[in-house]
Amino acid sequence: LQLQRQPAIGSYKTAWLMCAKLRHSMVAPGRSPLAGVVEVDEAEIACRSKHDPLTGGGGRSHQGKMLIVGAVEVQDGGAGPGRIRLAEVSDYSAASLHPFIAQNLAAGATAKTDGWPAYPGAPGVSHDPHVIGKMAAHVVLPWVHRIFSNLKVWALGVYHGLRRKRLPSYLDEFVFRFNRRRTRHAAFRSLLAIAAGHSPVSYKMLISPDAKG
């Protein structure tokens, strides 16, 4: 709506299409994977539905929630977070988490986790489990939990909740913005360069990813 108002675009659908194409261009082909020590953990985010702005089951229930996994490069000495990756998963099994690690962590990286049993055995990386027990998870994995917290605040504050169908594109936007938070002046040029490496996408392809054109 803000984009529609500022340049006085006549159609909401046109403004939505522009935003969707920009988000589609926020993942650079062949981007370098995360390296070194990388915190990896899972989280849940409330799902916004058409008739109920935010839904979610209580406690440990996954009802009405979207499951995500995140990874954060830890800068030397734990001084702060480096680059990040986020993705939606169907569950927290090895079948879901191992492909995320394989795609986003460089060979030889060390995955620092909370000891969740699905992580061991991920190919190409070392596993550094920190069994939490009664300790709060954010103490052991501070940076990835800060990312989850920022994501949830951003989702509520900017978009008033995220819809399940479009979650991957919004995660791509958050990752793009976060990874360029220190070079915001160059972010638009970076976006244009990445977009030039993508094939054109139509409205039909954006609303139906399986469509060919």
PDB file of C-alpha atoms in Angstrom:
ATOM      1  CA  LEU A   1       0.000   0.000   0.000  1.00  0.00           C
ATOM      2  CA  GLN A   2       2.851   2.409   0.800  1.00  0.00           C
ATOM      3  CA  LEU A   3       4.474   1.722  -2.581  1.00  0.00           C
ATOM      4  CA  GLN A   4       1.119   2.228  -4.287  1.00  0.00           C
ATOM      5  CA  ARG A   5       0.635   5.629  -2.612  1.00  0.00           C
ATOM      6  CA  GLN A   6       4.095   7.157  -3.043  1.00  0.00           C
ATOM      7  CA  PRO A   7       4.470   6.912  -6.868  1.00  0.00           C
ATOM      8  CA  ALA A   8       0.662   7.096  -7.251  1.00  0.00           C
ATOM      9  CA  ILE A   9       0.344   3.644  -8.830  1.00  0.00           C
ATOM     10  CA  GLY A  10      -3.253   3.161  -9.881  1.00  0.00           C
ATOM     11  CA  SER A  11      -3.601  -0.533  -9.081  1.00  0.00           C
ATOM     12  CA  TYR A  12      -2.835  -2.423  -5.859  1.00  0.00           C
ATOM     13  CA  LYS A  13      -2.140  -5.496  -8.016  1.00  0.00           C
ATOM     14  CA  THR A  14       0.550  -3.589  -9.929  1.00  0.00           C
ATOM     15  CA  ALA A  15       2.204  -2.447  -6.686  1.00  0.00           C
ATOM     16  CA  TRP A  16       2.064  -5.991  -5.315  1.00  0.00           C
ATOM     17  CA  LEU A  17       3.630  -7.337  -8.502  1.00  0.00           C
ATOM     18  CA  MET A  18       6.502  -4.835  -8.247  1.00  0.00           C
ATOM     19  CA  CYS A  19       7.177  -5.840  -4.632  1.00  0.00           C
ATOM     20  CA  ALA A  20       6.951  -9.546  -5.467  1.00  0.00           C
ATOM     21  CA  LYS A  21       9.434  -9.170  -8.327  1.00  0.00           C
ATOM     22  CA  LEU A  22      11.841  -7.271  -6.076  1.00  0.00           C
ATOM     23  CA  ARG A  23      11.659  -9.996  -3.422  1.00  0.00           C
ATOM     24  CA  HIS A  24      12.213 -12.630  -6.099  1.00  0.00           C
ATOM     25  CA  SER A  25      15.441 -10.809  -7.011  1.00  0.00           C
ATOM     26  CA  MET A  26      16.823 -10.754  -3.467  1.00  0.00           C
ATOM     27  CA  VAL A  27      18.535 -14.159  -3.669  1.00  0.00           C
ATOM     28  CA  ALA A  28      21.804 -13.991  -5.572  1.00  0.00           C
ATOM     29  CA  PRO A  29      22.481 -17.005  -7.826  1.00  0.00           C
ATOM     30  CA  GLY A  30      25.554 -18.841  -6.538  1.00  0.00           C
ATOM     31  CA  ARG A  31      25.792 -16.836  -3.301  1.00  0.00           C
ATOM     32  CA  SER A  32      28.572 -18.037  -1.015  1.00  0.00           C
ATOM     33  CA  PRO A  33      27.498 -20.265   1.885  1.00  0.00           C
ATOM     34  CA  LEU A  34      28.055 -19.420   5.536  1.00  0.00           C
ATOM     35  CA  ALA A  35      31.474 -20.356   6.895  1.00  0.00           C
ATOM     36  CA  GLY A  36      33.305 -20.787  10.193  1.00  0.00           C
ATOM     37  CA  VAL A  37      31.205 -21.209  13.328  1.00  0.00           C
ATOM     38  CA  VAL A  38      27.499 -20.988  12.453  1.00  0.00           C
ATOM     39  CA  GLU A  39      24.675 -21.014  14.992  1.00  0.00           C
ATOM     40  CA  VAL A  40      21.748 -23.091  13.739  1.00  0.00           C
ATOM     41  CA  ASP A  41      18.350 -23.393  15.413  1.00  0.00           C
ATOM     42  CA  GLU A  42      14.638 -23.688  14.730  1.00  0.00           C
ATOM     43  CA  ALA A  43      11.720 -21.422  15.595  1.00  0.00           C
ATOM     44  CA  GLU A  44       8.002 -20.937  15.067  1.00  0.00           C
ATOM     45  CA  ILE A  45       6.227 -17.867  13.778  1.00  0.00           C
ATOM     46  CA  ALA A  46       2.508 -17.226  14.032  1.00  0.00           C
ATOM     47  CA  CYS A  47       0.545 -17.616  10.808  1.00  0.00           C
ATOM     48  CA  ARG A  48      -1.744 -14.885   9.514  1.00  0.00           C
ATOM     49  CA  SER A  49      -4.869 -16.208   7.828  1.00  0.00           C
ATOM     50  CA  LYS A  50      -7.496 -14.444   5.730  1.00  0.00           C
ATOM     51  CA  HIS A  51     -10.173 -14.409   8.416  1.00  0.00           C
ATOM     52  CA  ASP A  52      -7.990 -14.375  11.543  1.00  0.00           C
ATOM     53  CA  PRO A  53      -5.068 -11.893  11.463  1.00  0.00           C
ATOM     54  CA  LEU A  54      -2.816 -14.027  13.673  1.00  0.00           C
ATOM     55  CA  THR A  55      -3.382 -17.619  14.677  1.00  0.00           C
ATOM     56  CA  GLY A  56      -1.344 -20.059  16.677  1.00  0.00           C
ATOM     57  CA  GLY A  57      -1.815 -22.921  19.079  1.00  0.00           C
ATOM     58  CA  GLY A  58      -0.638 -22.574  22.630  1.00  0.00           C
ATOM     59  CA  GLY A  59       2.451 -24.095  24.208  1.00  0.00           C
ATOM     60  CA  ARG A  60       4.375 -26.556  22.057  1.00  0.00           C
ATOM     61  CA  SER A  61       1.536 -27.008  19.549  1.00  0.00           C
ATOM     62  CA  HIS A  62       2.459 -26.327  15.896  1.00  0.00           C
ATOM     63  CA  GLN A  63      -1.165 -25.526  15.019  1.00  0.00           C
ATOM     64  CA  GLY A  64      -1.430 -22.198  13.204  1.00  0.00           C
ATOM     65  CA  LYS A  65       2.334 -21.731  13.237  1.00  0.00           C
ATOM     66  CA  MET A  66       4.967 -21.759  10.518  1.00  0.00           C
ATOM     67  CA  LEU A  67       8.184 -23.650  11.196  1.00  0.00           C
ATOM     68  CA  ILE A  68      11.471 -22.072  10.195  1.00  0.00           C
ATOM     69  CA  VAL A  69      15.175 -22.816  10.566  1.00  0.00           C
ATOM     70  CA  GLY A  70      17.863 -20.152  10.790  1.00  0.00           C
ATOM     71  CA  ALA A  71      21.642 -19.984  10.576  1.00  0.00           C
ATOM     72  CA  VAL A  72      23.948 -17.132  11.616  1.00  0.00           C
ATOM     73  CA  GLU A  73      27.673 -16.756  11.045  1.00  0.00           C
ATOM     74  CA  VAL A  74      29.404 -15.935  14.328  1.00  0.00           C
ATOM     75  CA  GLN A  75      32.070 -13.278  13.915  1.00  0.00           C
ATOM     76  CA  ASP A  76      35.515 -13.778  15.437  1.00  0.00           C
ATOM     77  CA  GLY A  77      35.355 -14.081  19.195  1.00  0.00           C
ATOM     78  CA  GLY A  78      31.566 -14.037  19.208  1.00  0.00           C
ATOM     79  CA  ALA A  79      31.573 -10.256  18.744  1.00  0.00           C
ATOM     80  CA  GLY A  80      28.386 -10.257  16.736  1.00  0.00           C
ATOM     81  CA  PRO A  81      26.381 -11.816  13.927  1.00  0.00           C
ATOM     82  CA  GLY A  82      27.613 -11.989  10.360  1.00  0.00           C
ATOM     83  CA  ARG A  83      25.494 -13.130   7.439  1.00  0.00           C
ATOM     84  CA  ILE A  84      22.290 -15.089   7.976  1.00  0.00           C
ATOM     85  CA  ARG A  85      20.043 -17.592   6.202  1.00  0.00           C
ATOM     86  CA  LEU A  86      16.381 -18.449   6.896  1.00  0.00           C
ATOM     87  CA  ALA A  87      14.079 -21.069   5.403  1.00  0.00           C
ATOM     88  CA  GLU A  88      10.686 -22.637   6.000  1.00  0.00           C
ATOM     89  CA  VAL A  89      10.637 -26.338   6.936  1.00  0.00           C
ATOM     90  CA  SER A  90       7.814 -28.840   7.207  1.00  0.00           C
ATOM     91  CA  ASP A  91       9.151 -30.302  10.460  1.00  0.00           C
ATOM     92  CA  TYR A  92      12.296 -30.463  12.584  1.00  0.00           C
ATOM     93  CA  SER A  93      13.475 -33.850  11.343  1.00  0.00           C
ATOM     94  CA  ALA A  94      16.865 -34.631   9.831  1.00  0.00           C
ATOM     95  CA  ALA A  95      15.130 -34.948   6.454  1.00  0.00           C
ATOM     96  CA  SER A  96      14.223 -31.239   6.667  1.00  0.00           C
ATOM     97  CA  LEU A  97      17.232 -29.803   8.530  1.00  0.00           C
ATOM     98  CA  HIS A  98      20.066 -31.597   6.703  1.00  0.00           C
ATOM     99  CA  PRO A  99      19.177 -30.157   3.255  1.00  0.00           C
ATOM    100  CA  PHE A 100      19.104 -26.652   4.763  1.00  0.00           C
ATOM    101  CA  ILE A 101      22.570 -27.183   6.246  1.00  0.00           C
ATOM    102  CA  ALA A 102      23.917 -28.664   3.008  1.00  0.00           C
ATOM    103  CA  GLN A 103      22.618 -25.717   0.995  1.00  0.00           C
ATOM    104  CA  ASN A 104      23.623 -22.888   3.325  1.00  0.00           C
ATOM    105  CA  LEU A 105      26.767 -23.957   5.228  1.00  0.00           C
ATOM    106  CA  ALA A 106      30.163 -24.222   3.557  1.00  0.00           C
ATOM    107  CA  ALA A 107      32.109 -27.472   3.646  1.00  0.00           C
ATOM    108  CA  GLY A 108      34.149 -27.529   6.834  1.00  0.00           C
ATOM    109  CA  ALA A 109      31.885 -25.127   8.733  1.00  0.00           C
ATOM    110  CA  THR A 110      30.950 -25.887  12.341  1.00  0.00           C
ATOM    111  CA  ALA A 111      27.225 -26.012  13.093  1.00  0.00           C
ATOM    112  CA  LYS A 112      26.674 -24.886  16.687  1.00  0.00           C
ATOM    113  CA  THR A 113      23.305 -26.217  17.859  1.00  0.00           C
ATOM    114  CA  ASP A 114      21.308 -26.825  21.027  1.00  0.00           C
ATOM    115  CA  GLY A 115      21.827 -30.580  20.752  1.00  0.00           C
ATOM    116  CA  TRP A 116      18.586 -31.366  18.911  1.00  0.00           C
ATOM    117  CA  PRO A 117      19.022 -35.014  17.802  1.00  0.00           C
ATOM    118  CA  ALA A 118      18.181 -34.309  14.140  1.00  0.00           C
ATOM    119  CA  TYR A 119      21.382 -32.311  13.542  1.00  0.00           C
ATOM    120  CA  PRO A 120      24.145 -34.951  13.888  1.00  0.00           C
ATOM    121  CA  GLY A 121      25.127 -36.592  10.634  1.00  0.00           C
ATOM    122  CA  ALA A 122      24.649 -33.546   8.382  1.00  0.00           C
ATOM    123  CA  PRO A 123      27.231 -34.086   5.612  1.00  0.00           C
ATOM    124  CA  GLY A 124      30.207 -31.792   5.128  1.00  0.00           C
ATOM    125  CA  VAL A 125      30.062 -29.939   8.444  1.00  0.00           C
ATOM    126  CA  SER A 126      31.253 -30.436  12.006  1.00  0.00           C
ATOM    127  CA  HIS A 127      28.599 -30.551  14.712  1.00  0.00           C
ATOM    128  CA  ASP A 128      29.123 -28.647  17.967  1.00  0.00           C
ATOM    129  CA  PRO A 129      26.120 -29.478  20.170  1.00  0.00           C
ATOM    130  CA  HIS A 130      25.446 -27.501  23.331  1.00  0.00           C
ATOM    131  CA  VAL A 131      22.813 -29.400  25.312  1.00  0.00           C
ATOM    132  CA  ILE A 132      20.655 -26.750  26.941  1.00  0.00           C
ATOM    133  CA  GLY A 133      18.878 -28.597  29.746  1.00  0.00           C
ATOM    134  CA  LYS A 134      17.434 -25.932  32.057  1.00  0.00           C
ATOM    135  CA  MET A 135      19.506 -23.165  30.464  1.00  0.00           C
ATOM    136  CA  ALA A 136      17.660 -20.675  28.267  1.00  0.00           C
ATOM    137  CA  ALA A 137      18.300 -21.280  24.582  1.00  0.00           C
ATOM    138  CA  HIS A 138      19.195 -17.648  23.896  1.00  0.00           C
ATOM    139  CA  VAL A 139      22.140 -17.936  26.304  1.00  0.00           C
ATOM    140  CA  VAL A 140      23.743 -20.764  24.317  1.00  0.00           C
ATOM    141  CA  LEU A 141      22.755 -19.498  20.856  1.00  0.00           C
ATOM    142  CA  PRO A 142      22.395 -15.721  21.321  1.00  0.00           C
ATOM    143  CA  TRP A 143      22.707 -14.523  17.744  1.00  0.00           C
ATOM    144  CA  VAL A 144      20.276 -16.842  15.985  1.00  0.00           C
ATOM    145  CA  HIS A 145      17.693 -16.129  18.689  1.00  0.00           C
ATOM    146  CA  ARG A 146      18.211 -12.400  18.212  1.00  0.00           C
ATOM    147  CA  ILE A 147      17.529 -12.916  14.498  1.00  0.00           C
ATOM    148  CA  PHE A 148      14.314 -14.821  15.278  1.00  0.00           C
ATOM    149  CA  SER A 149      13.222 -12.032  17.635  1.00  0.00           C
ATOM    150  CA  ASN A 150      13.943  -9.318  15.055  1.00  0.00           C
ATOM    151  CA  LEU A 151      12.115 -11.327  12.377  1.00  0.00           C
ATOM    152  CA  LYS A 152       8.968 -11.634  14.488  1.00  0.00           C
ATOM    153  CA  VAL A 153       8.959  -7.916  15.364  1.00  0.00           C
ATOM    154  CA  TRP A 154       9.499  -7.011  11.683  1.00  0.00           C
ATOM    155  CA  ALA A 155       6.740  -9.372  10.541  1.00  0.00           C
ATOM    156  CA  LEU A 156       4.230  -7.869  12.966  1.00  0.00           C
ATOM    157  CA  GLY A 157       5.298  -4.246  12.701  1.00  0.00           C
ATOM    158  CA  VAL A 158       5.672  -3.992   8.917  1.00  0.00           C
ATOM    159  CA  TYR A 159       3.273  -6.630   7.587  1.00  0.00           C
ATOM    160  CA  HIS A 160       0.952  -7.246  10.559  1.00  0.00           C
ATOM    161  CA  GLY A 161       1.757 -10.940  10.316  1.00  0.00           C
ATOM    162  CA  LEU A 162       2.916 -13.147   7.450  1.00  0.00           C
ATOM    163  CA  ARG A 163       0.810 -15.513   5.386  1.00  0.00           C
ATOM    164  CA  ARG A 164       1.937 -19.103   4.991  1.00  0.00           C
ATOM    165  CA  LYS A 165       1.728 -19.075   1.188  1.00  0.00           C
ATOM    166  CA  ARG A 166       4.229 -16.188   0.819  1.00  0.00           C
ATOM    167  CA  LEU A 167       6.534 -16.983   3.731  1.00  0.00           C
ATOM    168  CA  PRO A 168       9.648 -17.936   1.665  1.00  0.00           C
ATOM    169  CA  SER A 169       9.664 -14.621  -0.219  1.00  0.00           C
ATOM    170  CA  TYR A 170       9.360 -12.620   3.007  1.00  0.00           C
ATOM    171  CA  LEU A 171      12.188 -14.615   4.573  1.00  0.00           C
ATOM    172  CA  ASP A 172      14.304 -13.795   1.504  1.00  0.00           C
ATOM    173  CA  GLU A 173      13.529 -10.097   1.986  1.00  0.00           C
ATOM    174  CA  PHE A 174      14.479 -10.165   5.668  1.00  0.00           C
ATOM    175  CA  VAL A 175      17.754 -11.982   4.896  1.00  0.00           C
ATOM    176  CA  PHE A 176      18.617  -9.500   2.119  1.00  0.00           C
ATOM    177  CA  ARG A 177      17.963  -6.506   4.354  1.00  0.00           C
ATOM    178  CA  PHE A 178      19.825  -7.916   7.346  1.00  0.00           C
ATOM    179  CA  ASN A 179      22.896  -8.975   5.384  1.00  0.00           C
ATOM    180  CA  ARG A 180      23.185  -5.454   3.953  1.00  0.00           C
ATOM    181  CA  ARG A 181      22.311  -3.542   7.102  1.00  0.00           C
ATOM    182  CA  ARG A 182      25.751  -1.897   7.190  1.00  0.00           C
ATOM    183  CA  THR A 183      25.774  -0.965   3.485  1.00  0.00           C
ATOM    184  CA  ARG A 184      22.250   0.317   2.981  1.00  0.00           C
ATOM    185  CA  HIS A 185      23.480   2.939   0.512  1.00  0.00           C
ATOM    186  CA  ALA A 186      24.635   0.123  -1.797  1.00  0.00           C
ATOM    187  CA  ALA A 187      21.706  -2.228  -1.238  1.00  0.00           C
ATOM    188  CA  PHE A 188      19.651  -0.949  -4.186  1.00  0.00           C
ATOM    189  CA  ARG A 189      22.587  -1.251  -6.587  1.00  0.00           C
ATOM    190  CA  SER A 190      23.140  -4.754  -5.248  1.00  0.00           C
ATOM    191  CA  LEU A 191      19.475  -5.586  -5.856  1.00  0.00           C
ATOM    192  CA  LEU A 192      19.663  -4.357  -9.450  1.00  0.00           C
ATOM    193  CA  ALA A 193      22.786  -6.427 -10.080  1.00  0.00           C
ATOM    194  CA  ILE A 194      21.186  -9.572  -8.659  1.00  0.00           C
ATOM    195  CA  ALA A 195      17.978  -8.966 -10.625  1.00  0.00           C
ATOM    196  CA  ALA A 196      19.975  -8.764 -13.852  1.00  0.00           C
ATOM    197  CA  GLY A 197      21.133 -12.334 -13.273  1.00  0.00           C
ATOM    198  CA  HIS A 198      17.594 -13.704 -12.940  1.00  0.00           C
ATOM    199  CA  SER A 199      15.287 -14.751 -15.730  1.00  0.00           C
ATOM    200  CA  PRO A 200      12.116 -12.626 -16.076  1.00  0.00           C
ATOM    201  CA  VAL A 201       9.116 -13.796 -14.051  1.00  0.00           C
ATOM    202  CA  SER A 202       5.447 -13.202 -14.790  1.00  0.00           C
ATOM    203  CA  TYR A 203       2.574 -12.597 -12.383  1.00  0.00           C
ATOM    204  CA  LYS A 204       1.364 -16.152 -13.026  1.00  0.00           C
ATOM    205  CA  MET A 205       4.791 -17.581 -12.114  1.00  0.00           C
ATOM    206  CA  LEU A 206       4.896 -15.587  -8.872  1.00  0.00           C
ATOM    207  CA  ILE A 207       1.458 -16.679  -7.648  1.00  0.00           C
ATOM    208  CA  SER A 208       1.919 -20.266  -8.908  1.00  0.00           C
ATOM    209  CA  PRO A 209       5.605 -21.239  -8.598  1.00  0.00           C
ATOM    210  CA  ASP A 210       5.049 -24.418 -10.661  1.00  0.00           C
ATOM    211  CA  ALA A 211       3.883 -22.385 -13.648  1.00  0.00           C
ATOM    212  CA  LYS A 212       6.312 -21.988 -16.570  1.00  0.00           C
ATOM    213  CA  GLY A 213       5.215 -18.602 -17.844  1.00  0.00           C
TER     214      GLY A 213
END
